[in-house]
Amino acid sequence: MDDTLLEELNEPQIQAVTQVTGPVLVIAGAGSGKTRVITRRIAWLIAQGIPPWQILAITFTNKAAGEMRSRVSRTLGHGWRDFGQLIHDAPTICTFHSLCLRILKHYAQSVGLKPNFSILDVHDQQKLVKQAIEACGLSSSQFSPSQSHGRISAAKNKLITPEQFAKTGGFVEQKFAPVYRKYQELLSQNNAVDFDDLLMKTAFAFREHPEILQELQERFEYILIDEYQDTNHAQYIIAHALAMKHRNICVVGDPDQSIYAWRGADIRNILEFEQDYPDALVVRLEQNYRSSKRILAIASQLIEKNTQRKKKSLWTDKPDGPRAKVIVCADERDEAQQITQQLRELHDRHQVKWSDMAIFYRINAMSRVMEDSLRRSGIPYEIARGVEFYGRKEIKDVLAYLRVIVNPLDEVSLERIINVPTRGIGEKALQIMKLHCITEGSSLFEVMCSADRILGISKRAANSAVNLGAQFMRWRKMAGIEQGSDVSFTVQEIIETVVKESGLEEHYAKESDVDIEGGPQANINELINSAAEFDEENPQATLETYLHQVSLVSDADHRGREGAITLMTLHAAKGLEFPVVAMIGLEENILPHERVRDNPEQLEEERRLCFVGITRAQEQLIISWAMNRSSRGLRNRQMMSQFLREMPAEHLEIVRSPAIGGDWGYSSGDTEIESAEPAIRRGQRVRHPAFGEGMVVDVSATGQHTRVQVDFRHAGRKTLILEYARLTVIG
């Protein structure tokens, strides 16, 4: 068995697989076979006689975890199931959030939680944040719910409590701290947690309950972490606390693909691993198995401009492949048309399947014009935003019913569906019941079940509330939560019953247009399909387990349907690969994003994002930029992204769209990258006849003029019109 596990591995991969003990850092370049290394390493550990249950492997998406489990099972010939169980005779392969959910469920009583707690989605989290803002006497204009939610999330990822938030921050933080505190109180009242709580509460449990940490350290003697460059502070603490006793920790990642700083990822975790473990074995996986030589050369020269990275030299045995096509377009509509034509030609003349093509963009709003062009051309496409299925109104309604079945204290979910479909429980009746909750110290569910005893509520509303409460009690019996049912119902059967008996089926049947595919009724049917698949894969699992799985679904777990081009953001493209990739909008203030103007240190992350996009391509890369692009109804002159100038010209084919005509604007008829390069670039040192020496911090094109921002050594920051600025480049 041992020899077969090393088949088809190169020397560095073998080294990473077979180093059993001690800390290991695997720098895995793009397309270098890191998933194969991780799965073979797990299998190798088991082949050495290590009990499977002592192995913990953590990755960042449920999809990746599922694929990893399947690969390990196939390699070893075992049919292990792993979802929802903390103690099982199998390696634990899951995401950080799934692991923490299991830990909190298993030790709920010790950490002050009820085992049936709900996990609120982002929409419901923001709803509670809004309630917290209002409860603190602040206005939503002063503290918007979405920004406040982001501020709380950032604090939790750094393991900062409301009390610490108030002490360590400035004036704004001190003023906001009560909102954070009240939000946590509201979560507790709803017997609920948010995604960040899963991490924070687990990290705090390790500190406050050393016996829990000790038990888990004994269970998980061998730890592997995939995509380590994407870990935040809370995940860093959890991982290293678990590994502290045995020090058998293997982390796999690539600093060049760290693109999630905006949601708390800290690239220093991987860059400083050798400081945490001076005796670590460092293995570099540099052979790329995905992309052509030209694509790899483009990506490598681009990323070498970054300073926050681990040096490596990617190489491949694959053919050179065609040069990357860079299309210069007149505007965003021309860009969409040019990309559509390119992909149509690949499909019609070269028999490339639609599903083998993808279009990437920096921001979601850029998809609209692209979608219009694909629709007009009759080209099938799908936007890869998997989490949005569970964000649709009808799906959230069904899930709200299910969450109340499992957790009657989840008042966010109960309020959502107490009168959906309409059953006569209006806002007035709801407010009277909520007031009764306060005076009686009861939950809204308890009050609803006895609403016929409350003065001020109409007979119809009271009867409807009592009947709904009785329905929930019957559904809880079906789910095996309440005593009284000897029949074991599947999750699919429970959902089908709830949808029918609640009135949702009839309600959404009236709203659905039978001539339109994908309406509310079709979406509910798809949810039932997902439950059927879940039952098949997890025959012993409960409704509660299903809800937790749904709560942990992310964008990265979804990929477009077969037979369609996939449209997605560059962030969503991480971990995927396509024979043909088109990247649109390579312009200053798009990629790199405009926020780099105020935060120059973010430029390297934007370059990593571009690198990730390029390295998703296997055979053909198409890049486009538009000389003009509309924003808020205004037509703005665009500048080519500096990242294009950083790519090797010998591997690029520059194509000018016919729509440009004579309006090339940079150099008459010349289609080389250099011709589109402005004389002044961000990062250059310049001299002004009046202001002296300075550093260029931004170059932007608006209207007919290019503006340049310069930080002058003595005169401060100035914004100048480039053609009149009389700047001289000095370095």
PDB file of C-alpha atoms in Angstrom, residues 139-271:
ATOM      1  CA  SER A 139     -29.510  56.121  14.221  1.00  0.00           C
ATOM      2  CA  SER A 140     -28.944  53.779  11.287  1.00  0.00           C
ATOM      3  CA  SER A 141     -27.680  56.798   9.326  1.00  0.00           C
ATOM      4  CA  GLN A 142     -24.933  57.240  11.892  1.00  0.00           C
ATOM      5  CA  PHE A 143     -24.136  53.521  12.070  1.00  0.00           C
ATOM      6  CA  SER A 144     -25.433  51.607   9.050  1.00  0.00           C
ATOM      7  CA  PRO A 145     -26.377  47.974   9.813  1.00  0.00           C
ATOM      8  CA  SER A 146     -24.145  46.561   7.057  1.00  0.00           C
ATOM      9  CA  GLN A 147     -21.068  48.570   8.062  1.00  0.00           C
ATOM     10  CA  SER A 148     -21.735  47.909  11.745  1.00  0.00           C
ATOM     11  CA  HIS A 149     -22.044  44.203  11.021  1.00  0.00           C
ATOM     12  CA  GLY A 150     -18.699  44.322   9.202  1.00  0.00           C
ATOM     13  CA  ARG A 151     -17.102  46.111  12.141  1.00  0.00           C
ATOM     14  CA  ILE A 152     -18.372  43.465  14.571  1.00  0.00           C
ATOM     15  CA  SER A 153     -17.242  40.651  12.277  1.00  0.00           C
ATOM     16  CA  ALA A 154     -13.738  42.127  12.008  1.00  0.00           C
ATOM     17  CA  ALA A 155     -13.543  42.404  15.798  1.00  0.00           C
ATOM     18  CA  LYS A 156     -14.630  38.799  16.309  1.00  0.00           C
ATOM     19  CA  ASN A 157     -12.110  37.503  13.777  1.00  0.00           C
ATOM     20  CA  LYS A 158      -9.445  39.180  15.883  1.00  0.00           C
ATOM     21  CA  LEU A 159     -11.018  37.713  19.064  1.00  0.00           C
ATOM     22  CA  ILE A 160     -11.897  41.169  20.382  1.00  0.00           C
ATOM     23  CA  THR A 161     -14.844  41.163  22.804  1.00  0.00           C
ATOM     24  CA  PRO A 162     -17.238  44.122  23.255  1.00  0.00           C
ATOM     25  CA  GLU A 163     -15.395  45.062  26.451  1.00  0.00           C
ATOM     26  CA  GLN A 164     -11.991  45.002  24.751  1.00  0.00           C
ATOM     27  CA  PHE A 165     -13.446  46.867  21.791  1.00  0.00           C
ATOM     28  CA  ALA A 166     -14.380  49.775  24.044  1.00  0.00           C
ATOM     29  CA  LYS A 167     -11.010  49.851  25.826  1.00  0.00           C
ATOM     30  CA  THR A 168      -8.635  49.551  22.891  1.00  0.00           C
ATOM     31  CA  GLY A 169     -10.417  51.704  20.298  1.00  0.00           C
ATOM     32  CA  GLY A 170     -10.826  55.415  19.819  1.00  0.00           C
ATOM     33  CA  PHE A 171     -13.894  57.614  20.116  1.00  0.00           C
ATOM     34  CA  VAL A 172     -15.882  55.827  17.399  1.00  0.00           C
ATOM     35  CA  GLU A 173     -15.081  52.397  18.853  1.00  0.00           C
ATOM     36  CA  GLN A 174     -16.141  53.462  22.341  1.00  0.00           C
ATOM     37  CA  LYS A 175     -19.403  54.822  20.983  1.00  0.00           C
ATOM     38  CA  PHE A 176     -20.006  51.673  18.967  1.00  0.00           C
ATOM     39  CA  ALA A 177     -19.089  49.174  21.715  1.00  0.00           C
ATOM     40  CA  PRO A 178     -22.634  49.175  23.243  1.00  0.00           C
ATOM     41  CA  VAL A 179     -24.024  48.158  19.840  1.00  0.00           C
ATOM     42  CA  TYR A 180     -21.631  45.205  19.715  1.00  0.00           C
ATOM     43  CA  ARG A 181     -22.575  44.265  23.286  1.00  0.00           C
ATOM     44  CA  LYS A 182     -26.322  44.537  22.608  1.00  0.00           C
ATOM     45  CA  TYR A 183     -25.964  42.487  19.413  1.00  0.00           C
ATOM     46  CA  GLN A 184     -24.377  39.668  21.416  1.00  0.00           C
ATOM     47  CA  GLU A 185     -27.229  39.869  23.930  1.00  0.00           C
ATOM     48  CA  LEU A 186     -29.799  39.580  21.136  1.00  0.00           C
ATOM     49  CA  LEU A 187     -28.009  36.556  19.711  1.00  0.00           C
ATOM     50  CA  SER A 188     -28.136  34.932  23.136  1.00  0.00           C
ATOM     51  CA  GLN A 189     -31.855  35.699  23.513  1.00  0.00           C
ATOM     52  CA  ASN A 190     -32.480  33.961  20.181  1.00  0.00           C
ATOM     53  CA  ASN A 191     -30.352  30.968  21.182  1.00  0.00           C
ATOM     54  CA  ALA A 192     -28.320  31.782  18.101  1.00  0.00           C
ATOM     55  CA  VAL A 193     -24.769  32.407  16.927  1.00  0.00           C
ATOM     56  CA  ASP A 194     -23.313  33.991  13.820  1.00  0.00           C
ATOM     57  CA  PHE A 195     -20.512  32.561  11.679  1.00  0.00           C
ATOM     58  CA  ASP A 196     -17.824  34.498  13.511  1.00  0.00           C
ATOM     59  CA  ASP A 197     -19.101  33.243  16.873  1.00  0.00           C
ATOM     60  CA  LEU A 198     -18.329  29.692  15.793  1.00  0.00           C
ATOM     61  CA  LEU A 199     -14.648  30.628  15.676  1.00  0.00           C
ATOM     62  CA  MET A 200     -14.544  33.068  18.586  1.00  0.00           C
ATOM     63  CA  LYS A 201     -16.479  30.888  21.031  1.00  0.00           C
ATOM     64  CA  THR A 202     -14.294  27.902  20.177  1.00  0.00           C
ATOM     65  CA  ALA A 203     -11.080  29.879  20.693  1.00  0.00           C
ATOM     66  CA  PHE A 204     -12.369  31.210  24.012  1.00  0.00           C
ATOM     67  CA  ALA A 205     -13.479  27.709  25.048  1.00  0.00           C
ATOM     68  CA  PHE A 206      -9.897  26.506  24.619  1.00  0.00           C
ATOM     69  CA  ARG A 207      -8.680  29.274  26.908  1.00  0.00           C
ATOM     70  CA  GLU A 208     -11.424  29.075  29.534  1.00  0.00           C
ATOM     71  CA  HIS A 209     -11.853  25.285  29.588  1.00  0.00           C
ATOM     72  CA  PRO A 210      -8.399  23.693  29.303  1.00  0.00           C
ATOM     73  CA  GLU A 211      -9.935  20.265  29.763  1.00  0.00           C
ATOM     74  CA  ILE A 212     -11.758  20.680  26.433  1.00  0.00           C
ATOM     75  CA  LEU A 213      -8.560  21.656  24.649  1.00  0.00           C
ATOM     76  CA  GLN A 214      -6.681  18.776  26.261  1.00  0.00           C
ATOM     77  CA  GLU A 215      -9.311  16.274  25.149  1.00  0.00           C
ATOM     78  CA  LEU A 216      -9.220  17.579  21.581  1.00  0.00           C
ATOM     79  CA  GLN A 217      -5.407  17.622  21.525  1.00  0.00           C
ATOM     80  CA  GLU A 218      -5.437  13.938  22.430  1.00  0.00           C
ATOM     81  CA  ARG A 219      -8.014  13.218  19.747  1.00  0.00           C
ATOM     82  CA  PHE A 220      -6.345  15.184  16.941  1.00  0.00           C
ATOM     83  CA  GLU A 221      -2.654  14.283  17.085  1.00  0.00           C
ATOM     84  CA  TYR A 222      -2.030  14.998  13.403  1.00  0.00           C
ATOM     85  CA  ILE A 223      -3.305  18.231  11.881  1.00  0.00           C
ATOM     86  CA  LEU A 224      -3.314  19.358   8.235  1.00  0.00           C
ATOM     87  CA  ILE A 225      -4.518  22.776   7.113  1.00  0.00           C
ATOM     88  CA  ASP A 226      -5.185  23.629   3.477  1.00  0.00           C
ATOM     89  CA  GLU A 227      -5.222  27.211   2.098  1.00  0.00           C
ATOM     90  CA  TYR A 228      -3.277  28.350   5.154  1.00  0.00           C
ATOM     91  CA  GLN A 229      -2.662  31.765   3.604  1.00  0.00           C
ATOM     92  CA  ASP A 230      -6.395  32.481   4.055  1.00  0.00           C
ATOM     93  CA  THR A 231      -6.539  31.931   7.823  1.00  0.00           C
ATOM     94  CA  ASN A 232      -7.527  34.798  10.108  1.00  0.00           C
ATOM     95  CA  HIS A 233      -6.351  35.383  13.673  1.00  0.00           C
ATOM     96  CA  ALA A 234      -9.098  33.295  15.294  1.00  0.00           C
ATOM     97  CA  GLN A 235      -8.371  30.344  12.987  1.00  0.00           C
ATOM     98  CA  TYR A 236      -4.656  30.740  13.652  1.00  0.00           C
ATOM     99  CA  ILE A 237      -5.249  30.513  17.419  1.00  0.00           C
ATOM    100  CA  ILE A 238      -7.543  27.477  17.075  1.00  0.00           C
ATOM    101  CA  ALA A 239      -5.127  25.594  14.817  1.00  0.00           C
ATOM    102  CA  HIS A 240      -2.045  26.191  16.911  1.00  0.00           C
ATOM    103  CA  ALA A 241      -3.820  25.494  20.192  1.00  0.00           C
ATOM    104  CA  LEU A 242      -4.840  22.080  18.855  1.00  0.00           C
ATOM    105  CA  ALA A 243      -1.302  21.391  17.600  1.00  0.00           C
ATOM    106  CA  MET A 244       0.472  22.696  20.696  1.00  0.00           C
ATOM    107  CA  LYS A 245       0.919  19.346  22.445  1.00  0.00           C
ATOM    108  CA  HIS A 246       2.141  17.071  19.625  1.00  0.00           C
ATOM    109  CA  ARG A 247       3.392  19.696  17.124  1.00  0.00           C
ATOM    110  CA  ASN A 248       2.452  17.447  14.204  1.00  0.00           C
ATOM    111  CA  ILE A 249       1.040  20.260  12.101  1.00  0.00           C
ATOM    112  CA  CYS A 250       1.291  20.435   8.329  1.00  0.00           C
ATOM    113  CA  VAL A 251       0.102  23.615   6.634  1.00  0.00           C
ATOM    114  CA  VAL A 252      -0.294  23.950   2.882  1.00  0.00           C
ATOM    115  CA  GLY A 253      -0.739  27.235   1.053  1.00  0.00           C
ATOM    116  CA  ASP A 254       0.621  29.924  -1.201  1.00  0.00           C
ATOM    117  CA  PRO A 255       1.186  33.544  -0.137  1.00  0.00           C
ATOM    118  CA  ASP A 256       0.767  34.518  -3.804  1.00  0.00           C
ATOM    119  CA  GLN A 257      -2.884  33.445  -3.583  1.00  0.00           C
ATOM    120  CA  SER A 258      -3.808  35.289  -0.386  1.00  0.00           C
ATOM    121  CA  ILE A 259      -6.798  37.377  -1.520  1.00  0.00           C
ATOM    122  CA  TYR A 260      -9.100  37.599   1.486  1.00  0.00           C
ATOM    123  CA  ALA A 261      -7.607  40.303   3.710  1.00  0.00           C
ATOM    124  CA  TRP A 262     -10.917  42.173   3.404  1.00  0.00           C
ATOM    125  CA  ARG A 263     -12.578  39.430   5.430  1.00  0.00           C
ATOM    126  CA  GLY A 264      -9.838  39.028   7.994  1.00  0.00           C
ATOM    127  CA  ALA A 265      -7.248  36.745   6.382  1.00  0.00           C
ATOM    128  CA  ASP A 266      -3.733  37.506   7.587  1.00  0.00           C
ATOM    129  CA  ILE A 267      -0.937  36.674   5.137  1.00  0.00           C
ATOM    130  CA  ARG A 268       1.552  36.870   8.011  1.00  0.00           C
ATOM    131  CA  ASN A 269       0.267  33.525   9.311  1.00  0.00           C
ATOM    132  CA  ILE A 270       1.952  31.686   6.432  1.00  0.00           C
ATOM    133  CA  LEU A 271       4.876  34.079   5.982  1.00  0.00           C
TER     134      LEU A 271
END
